[in-house]
Short mmCIF file of C-alpha atoms and ligand atoms in Angstrom, two decimals:
data_model
loop_
_atom_site.label_atom_id
_atom_site.label_comp_id
_atom_site.label_asym_id
_atom_site.label_seq_id
_atom_site.Cartn_x
_atom_site.Cartn_y
_atom_site.Cartn_z
CA UNK A 1 -29.86 37.88 -38.66
CA UNK A 2 -28.13 41.26 -38.94
CA UNK A 3 -25.59 39.75 -41.32
CA UNK A 4 -28.43 38.55 -43.52
CA UNK A 5 -29.93 42.03 -43.87
CA UNK A 6 -26.70 43.50 -45.18
CA UNK A 7 -26.95 41.27 -48.22
CA UNK A 8 -30.60 42.01 -48.97
CA UNK A 9 -30.96 44.07 -52.08
CA UNK A 10 -33.35 44.68 -54.95
CA UNK A 11 -31.01 42.68 -57.17
CA UNK A 12 -32.47 39.20 -57.65
CA UNK A 13 -29.16 37.38 -57.80
CA UNK A 14 -27.99 38.95 -54.56
CA UNK A 15 -31.23 38.01 -52.87
CA UNK A 16 -30.84 34.41 -53.94
CA UNK A 17 -27.22 34.49 -52.78
CA UNK A 18 -28.15 35.91 -49.39
CA UNK A 19 -30.96 33.37 -48.97
CA UNK A 20 -28.49 30.54 -49.50
CA UNK A 21 -25.97 32.17 -47.18
CA UNK A 22 -28.51 32.98 -44.48
CA UNK A 23 -30.03 29.51 -44.48
CA UNK A 24 -26.61 27.90 -44.18
CA UNK A 25 -25.71 30.28 -41.33
CA UNK A 26 -28.94 29.39 -39.52
CA UNK A 27 -28.30 25.67 -39.81
CA UNK A 28 -24.62 25.76 -38.87
CA UNK A 29 -24.74 28.30 -36.11
CA UNK A 30 -26.83 26.24 -33.69
CA UNK A 31 -23.94 24.02 -32.63
CA UNK A 32 -20.28 24.92 -32.11
CA UNK A 33 -17.04 22.98 -31.77
CA UNK A 34 -16.02 24.83 -28.58
CA UNK A 35 -19.33 24.63 -26.72
CA UNK A 36 -17.78 23.01 -23.62
CA UNK A 37 -14.45 24.88 -23.75
CA UNK A 38 -15.06 26.59 -20.41
CA UNK A 39 -17.48 24.21 -18.74
CA UNK A 40 -15.74 20.90 -19.53
CA UNK A 41 -12.33 21.55 -21.11
CA UNK A 42 -11.16 17.91 -20.92
CA UNK A 43 -14.38 16.44 -22.33
CA UNK A 44 -12.91 15.20 -25.60
CA UNK A 45 -9.93 13.49 -23.92
CA UNK A 46 -12.17 11.80 -21.34
CA UNK A 47 -14.50 10.41 -24.02
CA UNK A 48 -11.64 9.31 -26.30
CA UNK A 49 -10.04 7.40 -23.43
CA UNK A 50 -13.31 5.64 -22.62
CA UNK A 51 -13.96 4.66 -26.24
CA UNK A 52 -10.43 3.24 -26.43
CA UNK A 53 -11.10 1.07 -23.38
CA UNK A 54 -14.41 -0.14 -24.85
CA UNK A 55 -12.74 -1.12 -28.15
CA UNK A 56 -9.92 -2.99 -26.44
CA UNK A 57 -12.63 -5.01 -24.77
CA UNK A 58 -14.59 -5.58 -27.98
CA UNK A 59 -13.69 -4.13 -31.38
CA UNK A 60 -17.25 -4.51 -32.71
CA UNK A 61 -18.36 -1.91 -30.18
CA UNK A 62 -17.07 0.80 -32.56
CA UNK A 63 -19.77 -0.23 -35.04
CA UNK A 64 -22.47 -0.53 -32.41
CA UNK A 65 -21.72 2.94 -31.00
CA UNK A 66 -21.64 4.55 -34.44
CA UNK A 67 -25.02 3.03 -35.22
CA UNK A 68 -26.53 4.42 -31.99
CA UNK A 69 -25.81 8.00 -33.10
CA UNK A 70 -27.54 7.28 -36.45
CA UNK A 71 -30.56 5.68 -34.76
CA UNK A 72 -30.72 8.64 -32.39
CA UNK A 73 -30.54 11.38 -35.02
CA UNK A 74 -33.17 9.97 -37.40
CA UNK A 75 -35.81 9.98 -34.64
CA UNK A 76 -36.82 13.37 -33.16
CA UNK A 77 -33.35 14.67 -34.07
CA UNK A 78 -30.07 14.02 -32.24
CA UNK A 79 -31.51 14.22 -28.72
CA UNK A 80 -30.44 10.92 -27.12
CA UNK A 81 -34.04 9.68 -27.35
CA UNK A 82 -32.66 6.27 -28.39
CA UNK A 83 -31.06 5.88 -24.96
CA UNK A 84 -34.27 6.18 -22.91
CA UNK A 85 -35.34 2.97 -21.18
CA UNK A 86 -38.92 1.72 -21.07
CA UNK A 87 -41.03 -0.76 -23.01
CA UNK A 88 -42.50 2.11 -25.04
CA UNK A 89 -38.99 3.37 -25.87
CA UNK A 90 -37.07 3.29 -29.12
CA UNK A 91 -34.99 0.37 -27.83
CA UNK A 92 -37.97 -1.86 -28.60
CA UNK A 93 -38.69 -0.57 -32.10
CA UNK A 94 -38.30 -2.96 -35.04
CA UNK A 95 -34.86 -1.68 -36.10
CA UNK A 96 -33.50 -1.68 -32.51
CA UNK A 97 -35.03 -4.66 -30.72
CA UNK A 98 -32.44 -7.42 -30.15
CA UNK A 99 -30.14 -5.37 -32.34
CA UNK A 100 -29.09 -1.94 -31.00
CA UNK A 101 -26.26 -2.41 -28.53
CA UNK A 102 -23.67 -0.44 -26.57
CA UNK A 103 -26.02 1.09 -23.97
CA UNK A 104 -23.87 -0.11 -21.04
CA UNK A 105 -20.80 1.40 -22.68
CA UNK A 106 -22.60 4.73 -23.06
CA UNK A 107 -23.49 4.56 -19.35
CA UNK A 108 -19.82 4.06 -18.46
CA UNK A 109 -18.75 6.96 -20.66
CA UNK A 110 -21.47 9.21 -19.22
CA UNK A 111 -20.26 8.35 -15.68
CA UNK A 112 -16.70 9.27 -16.59
CA UNK A 113 -17.93 12.56 -18.08
CA UNK A 114 -20.07 13.29 -15.00
CA UNK A 115 -17.02 12.72 -12.76
CA UNK A 116 -15.07 15.22 -14.85
CA UNK A 117 -17.80 17.89 -14.99
CA UNK A 118 -21.14 17.14 -13.43
CA UNK A 119 -24.47 18.08 -15.02
CA UNK A 120 -23.00 19.89 -18.01
CA UNK A 121 -22.65 17.56 -21.01
CA UNK A 122 -25.69 16.12 -22.80
CA UNK A 123 -26.05 12.45 -23.68
CA UNK A 124 -26.81 13.52 -27.26
CA UNK A 125 -23.40 15.26 -27.51
CA UNK A 126 -21.69 12.24 -25.95
CA UNK A 127 -23.18 10.03 -28.71
CA UNK A 128 -21.87 12.43 -31.37
CA UNK A 129 -18.33 12.48 -29.92
CA UNK A 130 -18.33 8.73 -29.38
CA UNK A 131 -19.37 8.10 -33.00
CA UNK A 132 -16.48 10.23 -34.27
CA UNK A 133 -13.99 8.48 -31.96
CA UNK A 134 -15.30 5.03 -32.92
CA UNK A 135 -14.68 5.81 -36.60
CA UNK A 136 -11.26 7.33 -36.01
CA UNK A 137 -10.09 4.47 -33.77
CA UNK A 138 -11.22 1.98 -36.44
CA UNK A 139 -8.92 3.61 -39.00
CA UNK A 140 -11.41 6.04 -40.48
CA UNK A 141 -11.46 9.82 -40.88
CA UNK A 142 -11.75 12.39 -38.13
CA UNK A 143 -13.74 15.60 -37.98
CA UNK A 144 -14.47 18.39 -35.55
CA UNK A 145 -17.67 17.44 -33.74
CA UNK A 146 -20.23 20.22 -33.40
CA UNK A 147 -21.62 20.40 -29.86
CA UNK A 148 -24.35 22.05 -27.81
CA UNK A 149 -27.20 19.59 -28.26
CA UNK A 150 -29.53 19.04 -25.32
CA UNK A 151 -31.36 15.85 -24.38
CA UNK A 152 -34.97 15.22 -25.34
CA UNK A 153 -37.74 14.49 -22.87
CA UNK A 154 -39.50 11.75 -24.84
CA UNK A 155 -38.67 8.59 -26.76
CA UNK A 156 -40.59 7.93 -29.96
CA UNK A 157 -41.01 4.24 -30.77
CA UNK A 158 -43.38 4.79 -33.69
CA UNK A 159 -41.00 7.44 -35.05
CA UNK A 160 -38.17 4.91 -34.80
CA UNK A 161 -40.25 2.36 -36.71
CA UNK A 162 -41.21 4.81 -39.44
CA UNK A 163 -38.11 7.02 -39.88
CA UNK A 164 -35.29 4.48 -39.87
CA UNK A 165 -34.61 2.77 -43.20
CA UNK A 166 -35.09 -1.01 -43.38
CA UNK A 167 -32.72 -3.43 -45.16
CA UNK A 168 -35.69 -4.73 -47.17
CA UNK A 169 -36.63 -1.36 -48.61
CA UNK A 170 -35.86 -0.15 -52.12
CA UNK A 171 -34.05 3.07 -53.00
CA UNK A 172 -37.28 4.89 -53.83
CA UNK A 173 -38.21 4.45 -50.14
CA UNK A 174 -34.76 4.81 -48.53
CA UNK A 175 -33.76 8.05 -50.30
CA UNK A 176 -36.93 9.92 -49.16
CA UNK A 177 -36.29 8.80 -45.57
CA UNK A 178 -32.93 10.56 -45.72
CA UNK A 179 -34.47 13.57 -47.50
CA UNK A 180 -37.06 13.79 -44.71
CA UNK A 181 -34.29 14.62 -42.21
CA UNK A 182 -32.49 16.99 -44.57
CA UNK A 183 -29.96 14.54 -45.98
CA UNK A 184 -29.36 14.03 -49.71
CA UNK A 185 -28.23 11.22 -52.01
CA UNK A 186 -24.55 11.87 -51.30
CA UNK A 187 -25.32 11.38 -47.61
CA UNK A 188 -27.22 8.14 -48.35
CA UNK A 189 -24.18 6.63 -50.08
CA UNK A 190 -21.40 7.96 -47.87
CA UNK A 191 -23.24 7.11 -44.63
CA UNK A 192 -24.06 3.62 -45.92
CA UNK A 193 -20.28 3.30 -45.94
CA UNK A 194 -20.60 2.96 -42.15
CA UNK A 195 -21.29 -0.68 -43.05
CA UNK A 196 -17.53 -0.97 -43.54
CA UNK A 197 -17.54 -2.11 -39.89
CA UNK A 198 -19.80 -4.30 -37.79
CA UNK A 199 -22.08 -7.29 -38.12
CA UNK A 200 -25.62 -8.08 -39.20
CA UNK A 201 -27.95 -10.91 -38.22
CA UNK A 202 -29.15 -13.53 -40.70
CA UNK A 203 -32.68 -12.19 -40.17
CA UNK A 204 -31.64 -8.95 -41.94
CA UNK A 205 -30.41 -10.57 -45.18
CA UNK A 206 -31.58 -14.24 -45.30
CA UNK A 207 -34.48 -13.30 -47.58
CA UNK A 208 -31.82 -13.07 -50.32
CA UNK A 209 -30.48 -16.60 -49.88
CA UNK A 210 -33.06 -19.15 -51.00
CA UNK A 211 -36.30 -17.83 -52.43
CA UNK A 212 -35.68 -14.17 -53.16
CA UNK A 213 -38.86 -12.19 -53.93
CA UNK A 214 -40.65 -15.51 -54.61
CA UNK A 215 -38.42 -16.22 -57.59
CA UNK A 216 -37.60 -19.68 -56.24
CA UNK A 217 -33.91 -18.72 -56.46
CA UNK A 218 -31.38 -16.65 -54.49
CA UNK A 219 -30.75 -12.96 -55.21
CA UNK A 220 -28.86 -13.13 -58.50
CA UNK A 221 -26.80 -10.04 -57.63
CA UNK A 222 -25.12 -11.90 -54.74
CA UNK A 223 -21.65 -13.38 -55.37
CA UNK A 224 -21.97 -17.19 -55.53
CA UNK A 225 -19.15 -18.03 -53.10
CA UNK A 226 -20.51 -15.59 -50.58
CA UNK A 227 -23.99 -17.00 -51.19
CA UNK A 228 -23.00 -20.54 -50.22
CA UNK A 229 -21.17 -19.31 -47.09
CA UNK A 230 -24.25 -17.38 -46.04
CA UNK A 231 -26.60 -20.28 -46.83
CA UNK A 232 -24.54 -22.41 -44.43
CA UNK A 233 -24.58 -19.68 -41.79
CA UNK A 234 -28.31 -19.04 -42.12
CA UNK A 235 -30.18 -22.27 -42.90
CA UNK A 236 -33.95 -21.82 -43.26
CA UNK A 237 -34.34 -23.70 -39.97
CA UNK A 238 -32.14 -21.29 -37.95
CA UNK A 239 -33.47 -18.61 -35.62
CA UNK A 240 -31.95 -15.74 -37.61
CA UNK A 241 -29.59 -14.70 -34.83
CA UNK A 242 -26.28 -15.78 -36.37
CA UNK A 243 -24.20 -12.85 -37.58
CA UNK A 244 -22.08 -12.10 -40.64
CA UNK A 245 -19.67 -9.21 -41.26
CA UNK A 246 -21.20 -6.31 -43.17
CA UNK A 247 -17.80 -5.84 -44.85
CA UNK A 248 -16.34 -9.25 -45.52
CA UNK A 249 -12.57 -9.53 -45.10
CA UNK A 250 -12.26 -6.06 -43.60
CA UNK A 251 -14.71 -6.38 -40.73
CA UNK A 252 -13.17 -4.13 -38.07
CA UNK A 253 -11.33 -1.68 -40.33
CA UNK A 254 -13.00 1.54 -41.39
CA UNK A 255 -11.99 1.72 -45.06
CA UNK A 256 -13.63 1.88 -48.52
CA UNK A 257 -13.70 -1.91 -48.94
CA UNK A 258 -17.47 -1.82 -48.42
CA UNK A 259 -17.82 -0.02 -51.79
CA UNK A 260 -15.41 -2.40 -53.55
CA UNK A 261 -17.65 -5.23 -52.30
CA UNK A 262 -20.71 -3.65 -53.89
CA UNK A 263 -18.96 -3.69 -57.28
CA UNK A 264 -18.29 -7.43 -56.77
CA UNK A 265 -21.75 -8.55 -55.64
CA UNK A 266 -20.56 -8.80 -52.05
CA UNK A 267 -22.83 -6.32 -50.34
CA UNK A 268 -24.44 -8.14 -47.42
CA UNK A 269 -27.78 -6.37 -47.09
CA UNK A 270 -30.14 -5.92 -49.99
CA UNK A 271 -30.13 -2.20 -49.10
CA UNK A 272 -26.34 -2.18 -49.54
CA UNK A 273 -26.15 -3.96 -52.91
CA UNK A 274 -28.97 -1.96 -54.52
CA UNK A 275 -26.86 1.21 -54.18
CA UNK A 276 -24.94 -0.28 -57.13
CA UNK A 277 -27.38 -2.60 -58.90
CA UNK A 278 -30.90 -1.17 -58.86
CA UNK A 279 -32.34 0.64 -61.88
CA UNK A 280 -32.81 3.77 -59.83
CA UNK A 281 -29.15 3.66 -58.68
CA UNK A 282 -27.89 4.40 -62.19
CA UNK A 283 -28.80 8.08 -62.03
CA UNK A 284 -28.47 8.45 -58.26
CA UNK A 285 -26.19 6.31 -56.09
CA UNK A 286 -24.18 4.10 -58.46
CA UNK A 287 -21.76 6.83 -59.65
CA UNK A 288 -20.98 7.69 -56.02
CA UNK A 289 -20.40 4.02 -55.14
CA UNK A 290 -17.94 3.84 -58.03
CA UNK A 291 -16.13 7.00 -56.94
CA UNK A 292 -15.82 5.93 -53.30
CA UNK A 293 -14.68 2.41 -54.27
CA UNK A 294 -11.75 3.81 -56.21
CA UNK A 295 -10.87 6.78 -54.01
CA UNK A 296 -10.64 6.17 -50.30
CA UNK A 297 -9.85 9.78 -49.41
CA UNK A 298 -12.88 11.00 -51.34
CA UNK A 299 -15.04 8.58 -49.30
CA UNK A 300 -13.43 9.72 -46.04
CA UNK A 301 -14.09 13.40 -46.81
CA UNK A 302 -17.67 12.69 -47.85
CA UNK A 303 -18.28 10.52 -44.79
CA UNK A 304 -16.99 13.18 -42.39
CA UNK A 305 -19.13 15.84 -44.09
CA UNK A 306 -22.22 13.63 -43.98
CA UNK A 307 -21.67 12.75 -40.32
CA UNK A 308 -21.69 16.48 -39.54
CA UNK A 309 -24.90 16.81 -41.59
CA UNK A 310 -26.47 13.89 -39.71
CA UNK A 311 -25.35 15.32 -36.36
CA UNK A 312 -27.13 18.57 -37.26
CA UNK A 313 -30.59 16.97 -37.53
CA UNK A 314 -33.01 19.05 -35.39
CA UNK A 315 -30.85 19.53 -32.31
CA UNK A 316 -32.46 20.86 -29.13
CA UNK A 317 -30.54 23.98 -28.11
CA UNK A 318 -30.80 26.92 -25.74
CA UNK A 319 -33.22 26.03 -22.96
CA UNK A 320 -35.08 23.29 -24.87
CA UNK A 321 -34.85 19.81 -23.40
CA UNK A 322 -32.39 19.20 -20.57
CA UNK A 323 -28.97 17.82 -19.65
CA UNK A 324 -29.82 14.32 -18.50
CA UNK A 325 -28.02 13.05 -15.38
CA UNK A 326 -28.57 9.43 -16.39
CA UNK A 327 -28.83 8.80 -20.14
CA UNK A 328 -31.53 6.15 -19.59
CA UNK A 329 -34.12 8.37 -17.86
CA UNK A 330 -35.31 11.96 -18.02
CA UNK A 331 -34.43 14.01 -14.92
CA UNK A 332 -37.04 13.93 -12.18
C1 LIG B 401 -29.09 3.21 -45.67
C2 LIG B 401 -29.90 2.70 -44.80
C3 LIG B 401 -29.48 1.72 -43.74
C4 LIG B 401 -30.03 0.51 -43.52
C5 LIG B 401 -31.19 -0.13 -44.26
C6 LIG B 401 -29.30 -0.10 -42.44
C7 LIG B 401 -29.58 -1.34 -41.89
C8 LIG B 401 -28.78 -2.01 -41.00
C9 LIG B 401 -29.01 -3.35 -40.53
C10 LIG B 401 -30.21 -4.23 -40.89
C11 LIG B 401 -27.98 -3.68 -39.71
C12 LIG B 401 -27.80 -5.00 -38.97
C13 LIG B 401 -28.49 -4.94 -37.63
C14 LIG B 401 -28.52 -6.29 -36.92
O1 LIG B 401 -28.46 -7.33 -37.58
O2 LIG B 401 -28.63 -6.31 -35.67
C15 LIG B 401 -27.10 -2.55 -39.64
C16 LIG B 401 -25.94 -2.51 -38.93
C17 LIG B 401 -25.14 -1.38 -38.84
N1 LIG B 401 -25.43 -0.13 -39.33
FE1 LIG B 401 -26.82 0.29 -40.71
N2 LIG B 401 -28.32 0.75 -42.02
C18 LIG B 401 -28.39 1.88 -42.79
C19 LIG B 401 -27.61 3.01 -42.64
C20 LIG B 401 -26.65 3.17 -41.67
C21 LIG B 401 -26.04 4.43 -41.31
C22 LIG B 401 -26.42 5.78 -41.91
C23 LIG B 401 -25.12 4.15 -40.34
C24 LIG B 401 -24.22 5.10 -39.59
C25 LIG B 401 -23.78 6.24 -40.07
C26 LIG B 401 -25.16 2.73 -40.09
C27 LIG B 401 -24.33 2.05 -39.24
C28 LIG B 401 -24.41 0.69 -39.00
C29 LIG B 401 -23.38 -0.05 -38.29
C30 LIG B 401 -22.05 0.50 -37.83
C31 LIG B 401 -23.85 -1.37 -38.16
C32 LIG B 401 -23.18 -2.53 -37.42
C33 LIG B 401 -23.64 -2.49 -35.97
C34 LIG B 401 -23.03 -3.55 -35.07
O3 LIG B 401 -22.20 -4.34 -35.49
O4 LIG B 401 -23.45 -3.58 -33.89
N3 LIG B 401 -26.11 2.17 -40.90
N4 LIG B 401 -27.61 -1.54 -40.43
C1 LIG B 402 -42.55 10.77 -33.46
O1 LIG B 402 -41.98 10.76 -34.75
C2 LIG B 402 -42.91 11.07 -35.79
C3 LIG B 402 -42.18 10.87 -37.11
O2 LIG B 402 -41.00 11.65 -37.15
C4 LIG B 402 -43.43 12.50 -35.59
O3 LIG B 402 -44.36 12.80 -36.59
C5 LIG B 402 -44.07 12.61 -34.22
O4 LIG B 402 -44.43 13.96 -33.98
C6 LIG B 402 -43.12 12.16 -33.13
N1 LIG B 402 -43.81 12.10 -31.85
C7 LIG B 402 -43.29 12.59 -30.71
C8 LIG B 402 -44.12 12.42 -29.49
O5 LIG B 402 -42.20 13.13 -30.65
C1 LIG B 403 -25.46 16.86 -50.88
O1 LIG B 403 -25.05 17.90 -50.01
C2 LIG B 403 -23.66 18.14 -50.02
C3 LIG B 403 -23.38 19.19 -48.95
O2 LIG B 403 -23.50 18.58 -47.68
C4 LIG B 403 -23.23 18.60 -51.40
O3 LIG B 403 -21.82 18.81 -51.44
C5 LIG B 403 -23.59 17.50 -52.40
O4 LIG B 403 -23.28 17.92 -53.70
C6 LIG B 403 -25.08 17.19 -52.32
N1 LIG B 403 -25.35 16.03 -53.16
C7 LIG B 403 -26.36 16.00 -54.02
C8 LIG B 403 -26.53 14.73 -54.82
O5 LIG B 403 -27.13 16.93 -54.16
C1 LIG B 404 -40.95 -19.40 -53.19
O1 LIG B 404 -41.97 -18.74 -52.44
C2 LIG B 404 -43.22 -18.75 -53.08
C3 LIG B 404 -44.19 -17.95 -52.22
O2 LIG B 404 -44.10 -18.33 -50.88
C4 LIG B 404 -43.71 -20.20 -53.26
O3 LIG B 404 -44.95 -20.22 -53.94
C5 LIG B 404 -42.68 -20.97 -54.06
O4 LIG B 404 -43.06 -22.32 -54.13
C6 LIG B 404 -41.32 -20.86 -53.42
N1 LIG B 404 -40.32 -21.49 -54.29
C7 LIG B 404 -39.44 -22.38 -53.83
C8 LIG B 404 -38.52 -22.97 -54.84
O5 LIG B 404 -39.39 -22.70 -52.65
C1 LIG B 405 -32.69 -13.97 -31.07
O1 LIG B 405 -32.16 -13.77 -29.77
C2 LIG B 405 -32.99 -13.01 -28.92
C3 LIG B 405 -32.27 -12.80 -27.61
O2 LIG B 405 -31.08 -12.10 -27.87
C4 LIG B 405 -34.31 -13.70 -28.71
O3 LIG B 405 -35.15 -12.90 -27.90
C5 LIG B 405 -34.96 -13.91 -30.06
O4 LIG B 405 -36.14 -14.66 -29.89
C6 LIG B 405 -34.03 -14.64 -31.00
N1 LIG B 405 -34.61 -14.66 -32.32
C7 LIG B 405 -35.28 -15.67 -32.74
C8 LIG B 405 -35.87 -15.51 -34.12
O5 LIG B 405 -35.38 -16.69 -32.10
C1 LIG B 406 -13.15 -13.57 -46.59
O1 LIG B 406 -14.12 -13.77 -45.55
C2 LIG B 406 -14.84 -14.99 -45.66
C3 LIG B 406 -15.90 -15.04 -44.59
O2 LIG B 406 -15.86 -13.99 -43.68
C4 LIG B 406 -13.86 -16.16 -45.58
O3 LIG B 406 -14.58 -17.38 -45.72
C5 LIG B 406 -12.83 -16.04 -46.70
O4 LIG B 406 -11.86 -17.07 -46.55
C6 LIG B 406 -12.13 -14.68 -46.62
N1 LIG B 406 -11.27 -14.53 -47.79
C7 LIG B 406 -10.06 -14.01 -47.69
C8 LIG B 406 -9.31 -13.85 -48.97
O5 LIG B 406 -9.56 -13.67 -46.62
#
């Protein structure tokens, strides 16, 4: 705050400048990259090693772990609320039920961290480090993870239902959901690029395949070869649990192929494809999709920046919340 006062002056431009500077200092200064330097110096190596083991066992786990950090941060901030067990927890919200996965892997990583330095590292910070490592080990960018989050005391199932975007929503609904947690249109597009890895169930895209929006025909923006593959995978009689790659032909690799797909009508979810095809996209998301599809390093830089933005959503710091011993339950 002292720094801010130095810049205050009667000159309007300087005041505006110091407001921008001060607000960015306030946001950024809550978390730091060296938070555990003295209390858990080997933290990053321990987590990296555990993520490696998990991916050797199942490559898709990179995607599942990355998604957990997203589903955590959009609900009550990045406070590990998504990890809390209980029928009233976020695990049973619409977006997570029979869908969010990787909880056992997080338990294993937390145990390894507890063995290294007991009672010090929050589950929320573990999710943030794990997400970075999952991306890096899938061939994506790296970034310095900001740390110092503490774990929340409550899950919020209704918050999970209302704050997380749905694959059936249009851009005029999805963009405000990102805005509501302080993220902008650049973040919407770059973070959607997380769909360069992982799988989705038929139930999340089959509305596009046969009678889209009661037109009596499939979604006309969907590539016809991909359409017939997906119709075979997801017949109207199926239970919706079959899965398809979010990024066809580059399923486990973190690259910019997801954006190339959008240009070719090969986005899997409706919420993916509309970033390029909807009327609203023309002045908002489409130019970014085009840029990222043709410039992988631009996408990587934007993704890393947006992951830091997402990781900064309303962290609990200082003496708020707690350091959970077991990520599934609040301390007794
Ligand atoms: C833009 C709004 C978004 C929507 C509507 C959306 C929706 C979805 C849906 C429906 C699935 C498939 C779930 C299933 O079938 O079980 C999924 C998977 C996934 N999402 Fe998103 N998502 C969005 C943004 C994000 C963001 C911001 C990230 C991370 C930064 C992310 C990461 C992932 C990953 C990695 C998967 C694959 C998970 C796995 O294979 O286990 N998504 N998403
Ligand atoms: C749950 O999330 C909603 C939407 O973000 C918020 O308004 C509400 O205060 C939260 N409730 C709790 C108990 O955290
Ligand atoms: C979104 O915020 C980033 C900073 O994180 C900024 O570089 C970018 O220009 C903003 N995008 C839009 C569309 O305002
Ligand atoms: C598509 O769905 C609408 C509404 O349910 C229905 O009236 C129409 O007959 C369906 N069209 C086809 C070709 O199944
Ligand atoms: C999909 O599988 C889950 C178990 O993983 C099951 O509970 C659910 O009922 C299945 N979905 C449908 C639509 O049958
Ligand atoms: C791309 O992936 C689809 C399904 O995942 C597969 O049917 C097709 O043969 C693949 N095409 C190439 C060129 O690898």
